[in-house]
Amino acid sequence: MLTGLLRRLSRIPTVVRRATVVPVLVRCGIALAGVFAMVVAWPIELVASQFVVPLLVIAVWPAFAPRGRSATFAALVTVGGWIVDTAGYDSRIALWRVVTLATLLYLGHTLTALAAVLPYDGVVNLDVPGLWLGRALVVVLISAVLTVLALGLTEDLGGDAFQLATLVGLAAATGVTVILVRLTRRT
């Protein structure tokens, strides 16, 4: 295990020399999205303390290792911070924080997916990440509009009708996921 770690560390100068601009920019976008998501999600008392260092390490980890489970772990830590802030510190749930956090998590996730298939030394046209981010921003915009509409409906549909609509929506999302998994396994 130690020799494997030393071998990886010895490759760092070669990676730095051969890296090209676009893959480095994509990885910088991953790091920025992760850091901003951590700052938005976690309580400001913890972000302003000594706990900021491990949070920042976890936030930028997917930028350095996009092919592993780092993005999932960073997203779970971010969501955990949101839960700690809203449940443990009794912070008010504000719409701007929900939309910002969802946007940053999605952008970090989609950029990590791009970085996973993009070699660090690949010569890539700037259109590739531009179109990738364009599609991601369309998804973010549609999701934000639907979130605002759904929150507006919660005031109108309070009580049993809202609970029923929530259960039907969860069942539909689960059904679509199952169908997509089966379709991908067929091909």
PDB file of C-alpha atoms in Angstrom, residues 38-116:
ATOM      1  CA  MET A  38     -19.940  23.267   1.705  1.00  0.00           C
ATOM      2  CA  VAL A  39     -20.074  26.918   2.742  1.00  0.00           C
ATOM      3  CA  VAL A  40     -23.779  27.192   1.877  1.00  0.00           C
ATOM      4  CA  ALA A  41     -24.720  23.899   3.536  1.00  0.00           C
ATOM      5  CA  TRP A  42     -22.778  23.873   6.795  1.00  0.00           C
ATOM      6  CA  PRO A  43     -23.540  26.181   9.739  1.00  0.00           C
ATOM      7  CA  ILE A  44     -21.491  29.362   9.631  1.00  0.00           C
ATOM      8  CA  GLU A  45     -20.226  28.646  13.154  1.00  0.00           C
ATOM      9  CA  LEU A  46     -18.548  25.450  11.931  1.00  0.00           C
ATOM     10  CA  VAL A  47     -17.302  26.982   8.680  1.00  0.00           C
ATOM     11  CA  ALA A  48     -15.611  29.779  10.632  1.00  0.00           C
ATOM     12  CA  SER A  49     -13.899  27.325  12.997  1.00  0.00           C
ATOM     13  CA  GLN A  50     -11.079  24.818  12.694  1.00  0.00           C
ATOM     14  CA  PHE A  51     -13.509  22.359  11.066  1.00  0.00           C
ATOM     15  CA  VAL A  52     -13.243  24.284   7.800  1.00  0.00           C
ATOM     16  CA  VAL A  53     -10.000  22.490   6.847  1.00  0.00           C
ATOM     17  CA  PRO A  54     -11.462  18.945   6.635  1.00  0.00           C
ATOM     18  CA  LEU A  55     -14.561  20.336   4.918  1.00  0.00           C
ATOM     19  CA  LEU A  56     -12.424  22.046   2.284  1.00  0.00           C
ATOM     20  CA  VAL A  57     -10.339  18.914   1.768  1.00  0.00           C
ATOM     21  CA  ILE A  58     -13.500  16.877   1.213  1.00  0.00           C
ATOM     22  CA  ALA A  59     -14.902  19.589  -1.092  1.00  0.00           C
ATOM     23  CA  VAL A  60     -11.877  19.648  -3.416  1.00  0.00           C
ATOM     24  CA  TRP A  61     -11.185  15.904  -3.302  1.00  0.00           C
ATOM     25  CA  PRO A  62     -13.404  15.159  -6.371  1.00  0.00           C
ATOM     26  CA  ALA A  63     -11.322  17.608  -8.415  1.00  0.00           C
ATOM     27  CA  PHE A  64      -8.233  15.472  -7.834  1.00  0.00           C
ATOM     28  CA  ALA A  65      -9.924  12.046  -8.016  1.00  0.00           C
ATOM     29  CA  PRO A  66     -13.030  12.335 -10.213  1.00  0.00           C
ATOM     30  CA  ARG A  67     -13.187   8.634 -11.111  1.00  0.00           C
ATOM     31  CA  GLY A  68     -13.678   7.276  -7.604  1.00  0.00           C
ATOM     32  CA  ARG A  69     -16.353   7.671  -4.998  1.00  0.00           C
ATOM     33  CA  SER A  70     -15.113  11.092  -3.962  1.00  0.00           C
ATOM     34  CA  ALA A  71     -17.975  13.035  -5.545  1.00  0.00           C
ATOM     35  CA  THR A  72     -20.565  10.883  -3.793  1.00  0.00           C
ATOM     36  CA  PHE A  73     -18.785  11.236  -0.467  1.00  0.00           C
ATOM     37  CA  ALA A  74     -18.462  15.017  -0.864  1.00  0.00           C
ATOM     38  CA  ALA A  75     -22.151  15.323  -1.767  1.00  0.00           C
ATOM     39  CA  LEU A  76     -23.160  13.232   1.255  1.00  0.00           C
ATOM     40  CA  VAL A  77     -21.010  15.363   3.564  1.00  0.00           C
ATOM     41  CA  THR A  78     -22.590  18.480   2.069  1.00  0.00           C
ATOM     42  CA  VAL A  79     -26.111  17.146   2.568  1.00  0.00           C
ATOM     43  CA  GLY A  80     -25.106  16.091   6.074  1.00  0.00           C
ATOM     44  CA  GLY A  81     -24.061  19.675   6.719  1.00  0.00           C
ATOM     45  CA  TRP A  82     -27.432  20.888   5.498  1.00  0.00           C
ATOM     46  CA  ILE A  83     -29.155  18.505   7.906  1.00  0.00           C
ATOM     47  CA  VAL A  84     -26.884  19.572  10.777  1.00  0.00           C
ATOM     48  CA  ASP A  85     -27.614  23.226  10.024  1.00  0.00           C
ATOM     49  CA  THR A  86     -31.379  22.909   9.718  1.00  0.00           C
ATOM     50  CA  ALA A  87     -32.002  20.303  12.424  1.00  0.00           C
ATOM     51  CA  GLY A  88     -29.160  20.844  14.860  1.00  0.00           C
ATOM     52  CA  TYR A  89     -28.740  24.607  14.657  1.00  0.00           C
ATOM     53  CA  ASP A  90     -32.419  25.354  13.888  1.00  0.00           C
ATOM     54  CA  SER A  91     -31.553  27.496  10.884  1.00  0.00           C
ATOM     55  CA  ARG A  92     -34.416  28.761   8.825  1.00  0.00           C
ATOM     56  CA  ILE A  93     -34.866  26.971   5.503  1.00  0.00           C
ATOM     57  CA  ALA A  94     -34.568  29.700   2.896  1.00  0.00           C
ATOM     58  CA  LEU A  95     -35.435  29.206  -0.757  1.00  0.00           C
ATOM     59  CA  TRP A  96     -32.208  30.803  -1.974  1.00  0.00           C
ATOM     60  CA  ARG A  97     -30.138  28.312   0.065  1.00  0.00           C
ATOM     61  CA  VAL A  98     -32.078  25.313  -1.213  1.00  0.00           C
ATOM     62  CA  VAL A  99     -31.777  26.390  -4.848  1.00  0.00           C
ATOM     63  CA  THR A 100     -28.118  27.397  -4.464  1.00  0.00           C
ATOM     64  CA  LEU A 101     -27.179  24.155  -2.763  1.00  0.00           C
ATOM     65  CA  ALA A 102     -29.002  22.035  -5.339  1.00  0.00           C
ATOM     66  CA  THR A 103     -27.386  24.013  -8.165  1.00  0.00           C
ATOM     67  CA  LEU A 104     -23.880  23.683  -6.745  1.00  0.00           C
ATOM     68  CA  LEU A 105     -24.279  19.973  -6.030  1.00  0.00           C
ATOM     69  CA  TYR A 106     -25.562  19.320  -9.541  1.00  0.00           C
ATOM     70  CA  LEU A 107     -22.836  21.391 -11.197  1.00  0.00           C
ATOM     71  CA  GLY A 108     -20.173  19.685  -9.108  1.00  0.00           C
ATOM     72  CA  HIS A 109     -21.619  16.291  -9.991  1.00  0.00           C
ATOM     73  CA  THR A 110     -21.863  16.934 -13.714  1.00  0.00           C
ATOM     74  CA  LEU A 111     -18.399  18.489 -13.895  1.00  0.00           C
ATOM     75  CA  THR A 112     -17.005  15.493 -12.016  1.00  0.00           C
ATOM     76  CA  ALA A 113     -18.605  13.215 -14.594  1.00  0.00           C
ATOM     77  CA  LEU A 114     -16.962  15.250 -17.364  1.00  0.00           C
ATOM     78  CA  ALA A 115     -13.569  15.203 -15.619  1.00  0.00           C
ATOM     79  CA  ALA A 116     -13.824  11.433 -15.164  1.00  0.00           C
TER      80      ALA A 116
END
